[in-house]
mmCIF file of N, CA and C in Angstrom:
data_model
loop_
_atom_site.group_PDB
_atom_site.id
_atom_site.type_symbol
_atom_site.label_atom_id
_atom_site.label_comp_id
_atom_site.label_asym_id
_atom_site.label_seq_id
_atom_site.Cartn_x
_atom_site.Cartn_y
_atom_site.Cartn_z
ATOM 1 N N MET A 163 110.695 91.958 118.782
ATOM 2 C CA MET A 163 110.875 92.645 120.029
ATOM 3 C C MET A 163 110.602 94.124 119.795
ATOM 4 N N THR A 164 109.801 94.713 120.625
ATOM 5 C CA THR A 164 109.453 96.114 120.459
ATOM 6 C C THR A 164 110.433 97.004 121.217
ATOM 7 N N ALA A 165 110.496 98.243 120.778
ATOM 8 C CA ALA A 165 111.375 99.205 121.423
ATOM 9 C C ALA A 165 110.731 99.695 122.704
ATOM 10 N N PRO A 166 111.540 100.101 123.676
ATOM 11 C CA PRO A 166 110.971 100.644 124.909
ATOM 12 C C PRO A 166 110.262 101.953 124.633
ATOM 13 N N HIS A 167 109.384 102.339 125.554
ATOM 14 C CA HIS A 167 108.589 103.551 125.356
ATOM 15 C C HIS A 167 109.477 104.788 125.280
ATOM 16 N N GLN A 168 110.414 104.940 126.172
ATOM 17 C CA GLN A 168 111.328 106.071 126.126
ATOM 18 C C GLN A 168 112.730 105.548 125.847
ATOM 19 N N SER A 169 113.241 105.935 124.701
ATOM 20 C CA SER A 169 114.560 105.488 124.316
ATOM 21 C C SER A 169 115.628 106.269 125.080
ATOM 22 N N THR A 170 116.737 105.636 125.370
ATOM 23 C CA THR A 170 117.819 106.301 126.092
ATOM 24 C C THR A 170 118.719 107.093 125.159
ATOM 25 N N THR A 171 118.638 106.869 123.844
ATOM 26 C CA THR A 171 119.520 107.573 122.914
ATOM 27 C C THR A 171 118.929 108.885 122.437
ATOM 28 N N ASP A 172 117.622 109.056 122.452
ATOM 29 C CA ASP A 172 116.998 110.287 121.991
ATOM 30 C C ASP A 172 116.567 111.129 123.182
ATOM 31 N N THR A 173 116.882 112.402 123.105
ATOM 32 C CA THR A 173 116.400 113.327 124.119
ATOM 33 C C THR A 173 115.184 114.053 123.568
ATOM 34 N N GLN A 174 114.534 114.811 124.412
ATOM 35 C CA GLN A 174 113.343 115.531 123.967
ATOM 36 C C GLN A 174 113.701 116.579 122.920
ATOM 37 N N ALA A 175 114.901 117.157 122.988
ATOM 38 C CA ALA A 175 115.316 118.172 122.016
ATOM 39 C C ALA A 175 115.543 117.557 120.640
ATOM 40 N N ASP A 176 115.901 116.271 120.584
ATOM 41 C CA ASP A 176 116.127 115.616 119.297
ATOM 42 C C ASP A 176 114.822 115.323 118.567
ATOM 43 N N LEU A 177 113.740 115.244 119.288
ATOM 44 C CA LEU A 177 112.466 114.856 118.690
ATOM 45 C C LEU A 177 111.696 116.087 118.229
ATOM 46 N N THR A 178 112.270 116.819 117.294
ATOM 47 C CA THR A 178 111.580 117.973 116.739
ATOM 48 C C THR A 178 110.665 117.513 115.615
ATOM 49 N N MET A 179 109.909 118.426 115.048
ATOM 50 C CA MET A 179 108.963 118.079 113.990
ATOM 51 C C MET A 179 109.706 117.551 112.756
ATOM 52 N N ASP A 180 110.815 118.192 112.369
ATOM 53 C CA ASP A 180 111.556 117.732 111.198
ATOM 54 C C ASP A 180 112.185 116.374 111.440
ATOM 55 N N ARG A 181 112.692 116.145 112.611
ATOM 56 C CA ARG A 181 113.327 114.863 112.924
ATOM 57 C C ARG A 181 112.286 113.745 112.960
ATOM 58 N N ALA A 182 111.109 114.053 113.507
ATOM 59 C CA ALA A 182 110.055 113.048 113.590
ATOM 60 C C ALA A 182 109.532 112.684 112.210
ATOM 61 N N ALA A 183 109.549 113.616 111.288
ATOM 62 C CA ALA A 183 109.067 113.351 109.936
ATOM 63 C C ALA A 183 110.118 112.659 109.093
ATOM 64 N N GLY A 184 111.326 112.519 109.592
ATOM 65 C CA GLY A 184 112.376 111.847 108.844
ATOM 66 C C GLY A 184 113.103 112.761 107.881
ATOM 67 N N LEU A 185 112.917 114.068 108.009
ATOM 68 C CA LEU A 185 113.574 115.010 107.122
ATOM 69 C C LEU A 185 114.726 115.675 107.858
ATOM 70 N N PRO A 186 115.949 115.489 107.392
ATOM 71 C CA PRO A 186 117.065 116.156 108.058
ATOM 72 C C PRO A 186 116.981 117.662 107.844
ATOM 73 N N THR A 187 117.373 118.407 108.866
ATOM 74 C CA THR A 187 117.251 119.861 108.783
ATOM 75 C C THR A 187 118.514 120.529 108.277
ATOM 76 N N SER A 188 119.657 119.904 108.389
ATOM 77 C CA SER A 188 120.884 120.532 107.925
ATOM 78 C C SER A 188 121.620 119.577 106.980
ATOM 79 N N GLY A 189 122.250 120.156 105.976
ATOM 80 C CA GLY A 189 123.015 119.356 105.042
ATOM 81 C C GLY A 189 122.170 118.568 104.070
ATOM 82 N N SER A 190 120.914 118.922 103.916
ATOM 83 C CA SER A 190 120.060 118.166 103.004
ATOM 84 C C SER A 190 120.174 118.722 101.596
ATOM 85 N N ARG A 191 119.948 117.857 100.633
ATOM 86 C CA ARG A 191 119.965 118.266 99.240
ATOM 87 C C ARG A 191 118.553 118.599 98.802
ATOM 88 N N SER A 192 118.430 119.558 97.921
ATOM 89 C CA SER A 192 117.115 119.905 97.404
ATOM 90 C C SER A 192 116.712 118.888 96.343
ATOM 91 N N LEU A 193 115.423 118.745 96.168
ATOM 92 C CA LEU A 193 114.924 117.811 95.167
ATOM 93 C C LEU A 193 115.208 118.344 93.774
ATOM 94 N N PRO A 194 115.596 117.484 92.842
ATOM 95 C CA PRO A 194 115.857 117.962 91.489
ATOM 96 C C PRO A 194 114.556 118.332 90.780
ATOM 97 N N GLU A 195 114.674 119.241 89.858
ATOM 98 C CA GLU A 195 113.514 119.628 89.067
ATOM 99 C C GLU A 195 113.163 118.494 88.106
ATOM 100 N N PRO A 196 111.884 118.201 87.929
ATOM 101 C CA PRO A 196 111.521 117.126 87.007
ATOM 102 C C PRO A 196 111.822 117.509 85.563
ATOM 103 N N ALA A 197 112.256 116.530 84.805
ATOM 104 C CA ALA A 197 112.578 116.784 83.408
ATOM 105 C C ALA A 197 111.286 116.911 82.606
ATOM 106 N N PRO A 198 111.261 117.791 81.636
ATOM 107 C CA PRO A 198 110.052 117.918 80.823
ATOM 108 C C PRO A 198 109.853 116.672 79.955
ATOM 109 N N VAL A 199 108.607 116.322 79.736
ATOM 110 C CA VAL A 199 108.269 115.150 78.931
ATOM 111 C C VAL A 199 107.958 115.620 77.517
ATOM 112 N N SER A 200 108.557 114.967 76.539
ATOM 113 C CA SER A 200 108.303 115.370 75.162
ATOM 114 C C SER A 200 106.904 114.937 74.745
ATOM 115 N N LYS A 201 106.382 115.599 73.717
ATOM 116 C CA LYS A 201 105.046 115.256 73.234
ATOM 117 C C LYS A 201 105.021 113.840 72.683
ATOM 118 N N HIS A 202 106.093 113.435 72.034
ATOM 119 C CA HIS A 202 106.140 112.088 71.477
ATOM 120 C C HIS A 202 106.018 111.040 72.573
ATOM 121 N N ASN A 203 106.774 111.201 73.659
ATOM 122 C CA ASN A 203 106.693 110.247 74.760
ATOM 123 C C ASN A 203 105.320 110.256 75.414
ATOM 124 N N LEU A 204 104.712 111.425 75.482
ATOM 125 C CA LEU A 204 103.372 111.516 76.045
ATOM 126 C C LEU A 204 102.366 110.791 75.168
ATOM 127 N N TYR A 205 102.469 110.947 73.852
ATOM 128 C CA TYR A 205 101.559 110.258 72.943
ATOM 129 C C TYR A 205 101.754 108.745 73.002
ATOM 130 N N VAL A 206 102.992 108.305 73.112
ATOM 131 C CA VAL A 206 103.257 106.864 73.227
ATOM 132 C C VAL A 206 102.676 106.325 74.527
ATOM 133 N N LEU A 207 102.828 107.048 75.605
ATOM 134 C CA LEU A 207 102.273 106.622 76.888
ATOM 135 C C LEU A 207 100.754 106.542 76.843
ATOM 136 N N ILE A 208 100.113 107.538 76.249
ATOM 137 C CA ILE A 208 98.654 107.523 76.137
ATOM 138 C C ILE A 208 98.199 106.385 75.227
ATOM 139 N N GLY A 209 98.897 106.177 74.117
ATOM 140 C CA GLY A 209 98.533 105.099 73.196
ATOM 141 C C GLY A 209 98.681 103.725 73.824
ATOM 142 N N CYS A 210 99.752 103.507 74.566
ATOM 143 C CA CYS A 210 99.942 102.209 75.228
ATOM 144 C C CYS A 210 98.902 101.983 76.311
ATOM 145 N N THR A 211 98.527 103.048 77.003
ATOM 146 C CA THR A 211 97.489 102.921 78.024
ATOM 147 C C THR A 211 96.156 102.555 77.401
ATOM 148 N N ILE A 212 95.814 103.201 76.303
ATOM 149 C CA ILE A 212 94.554 102.880 75.611
ATOM 150 C C ILE A 212 94.595 101.464 75.064
ATOM 151 N N LEU A 213 95.708 101.061 74.472
ATOM 152 C CA LEU A 213 95.826 99.708 73.922
ATOM 153 C C LEU A 213 95.706 98.653 75.010
ATOM 154 N N ALA A 214 96.366 98.860 76.126
ATOM 155 C CA ALA A 214 96.286 97.888 77.217
ATOM 156 C C ALA A 214 94.870 97.818 77.779
ATOM 157 N N THR A 215 94.213 98.960 77.897
ATOM 158 C CA THR A 215 92.834 98.969 78.397
ATOM 159 C C THR A 215 91.905 98.233 77.439
ATOM 160 N N LEU A 216 92.043 98.466 76.151
ATOM 161 C CA LEU A 216 91.203 97.781 75.173
ATOM 162 C C LEU A 216 91.475 96.284 75.147
ATOM 163 N N MET A 217 92.735 95.885 75.338
ATOM 164 C CA MET A 217 93.046 94.455 75.373
ATOM 165 C C MET A 217 92.418 93.777 76.581
ATOM 166 N N VAL A 218 92.366 94.476 77.704
ATOM 167 C CA VAL A 218 91.729 93.905 78.893
ATOM 168 C C VAL A 218 90.231 93.802 78.692
ATOM 169 N N ILE A 219 89.637 94.830 78.092
ATOM 170 C CA ILE A 219 88.180 94.838 77.922
ATOM 171 C C ILE A 219 87.749 93.836 76.854
ATOM 172 N N PHE A 220 88.399 93.849 75.684
ATOM 173 C CA PHE A 220 87.956 93.037 74.560
ATOM 174 C C PHE A 220 88.749 91.749 74.379
ATOM 175 N N GLY A 221 89.662 91.448 75.292
ATOM 176 C CA GLY A 221 90.472 90.240 75.168
ATOM 177 C C GLY A 221 89.670 88.952 75.116
ATOM 178 N N PRO A 222 88.738 88.734 76.017
ATOM 179 C CA PRO A 222 87.959 87.491 75.965
ATOM 180 C C PRO A 222 87.139 87.352 74.687
ATOM 181 N N GLU A 223 86.606 88.444 74.167
ATOM 182 C CA GLU A 223 85.828 88.362 72.928
ATOM 183 C C GLU A 223 86.724 88.040 71.737
ATOM 184 N N ILE A 224 87.895 88.644 71.699
ATOM 185 C CA ILE A 224 88.820 88.362 70.594
ATOM 186 C C ILE A 224 89.292 86.913 70.658
ATOM 187 N N TYR A 225 89.556 86.416 71.854
ATOM 188 C CA TYR A 225 90.003 85.029 71.991
ATOM 189 C C TYR A 225 88.940 84.051 71.511
ATOM 190 N N THR A 226 87.680 84.272 71.883
ATOM 191 C CA THR A 226 86.615 83.359 71.439
ATOM 192 C C THR A 226 86.385 83.476 69.944
ATOM 193 N N LEU A 227 86.538 84.675 69.371
ATOM 194 C CA LEU A 227 86.399 84.850 67.925
ATOM 195 C C LEU A 227 87.500 84.092 67.181
ATOM 196 N N LEU A 228 88.745 84.198 67.659
ATOM 197 C CA LEU A 228 89.839 83.455 67.033
ATOM 198 C C LEU A 228 89.659 81.955 67.196
ATOM 199 N N TYR A 229 89.154 81.534 68.326
ATOM 200 C CA TYR A 229 88.942 80.105 68.565
ATOM 201 C C TYR A 229 87.833 79.555 67.669
ATOM 202 N N ALA A 230 86.813 80.351 67.427
ATOM 203 C CA ALA A 230 85.704 79.896 66.576
ATOM 204 C C ALA A 230 86.111 79.855 65.112
ATOM 205 N N ASN A 231 86.850 80.827 64.648
ATOM 206 C CA ASN A 231 87.224 80.888 63.225
ATOM 207 C C ASN A 231 88.479 80.088 62.925
ATOM 208 N N ASN A 232 89.415 80.006 63.858
ATOM 209 C CA ASN A 232 90.658 79.253 63.721
ATOM 210 C C ASN A 232 91.406 79.579 62.437
ATOM 211 N N PRO A 233 91.789 80.856 62.226
ATOM 212 C CA PRO A 233 92.418 81.228 60.971
ATOM 213 C C PRO A 233 93.873 80.742 60.833
ATOM 214 N N PHE A 234 94.518 80.416 61.923
ATOM 215 C CA PHE A 234 95.932 80.051 61.844
ATOM 216 C C PHE A 234 96.153 78.549 61.953
ATOM 217 N N GLY A 235 95.112 77.781 62.081
ATOM 218 C CA GLY A 235 95.247 76.332 62.123
ATOM 219 C C GLY A 235 95.747 75.798 63.445
ATOM 220 N N PHE A 236 95.485 76.447 64.532
ATOM 221 C CA PHE A 236 95.916 75.922 65.826
ATOM 222 C C PHE A 236 94.752 75.300 66.551
#
């Protein structure tokens, strides 16, 4: 069921730009500052991204190579 075109609970004064955007104008909390990222965590993130990308790209070739050689006896 859709809402009526003009709601009876909202007046024209309530429909300001801040209210329409969903941002309260009074009593709002400020956004917290983002925490700095350590170099170690950044290197781990970059390494995992590269590893996952390489696994996606070379995964089918590695699978066929293991299947052809069968080094583990499966």
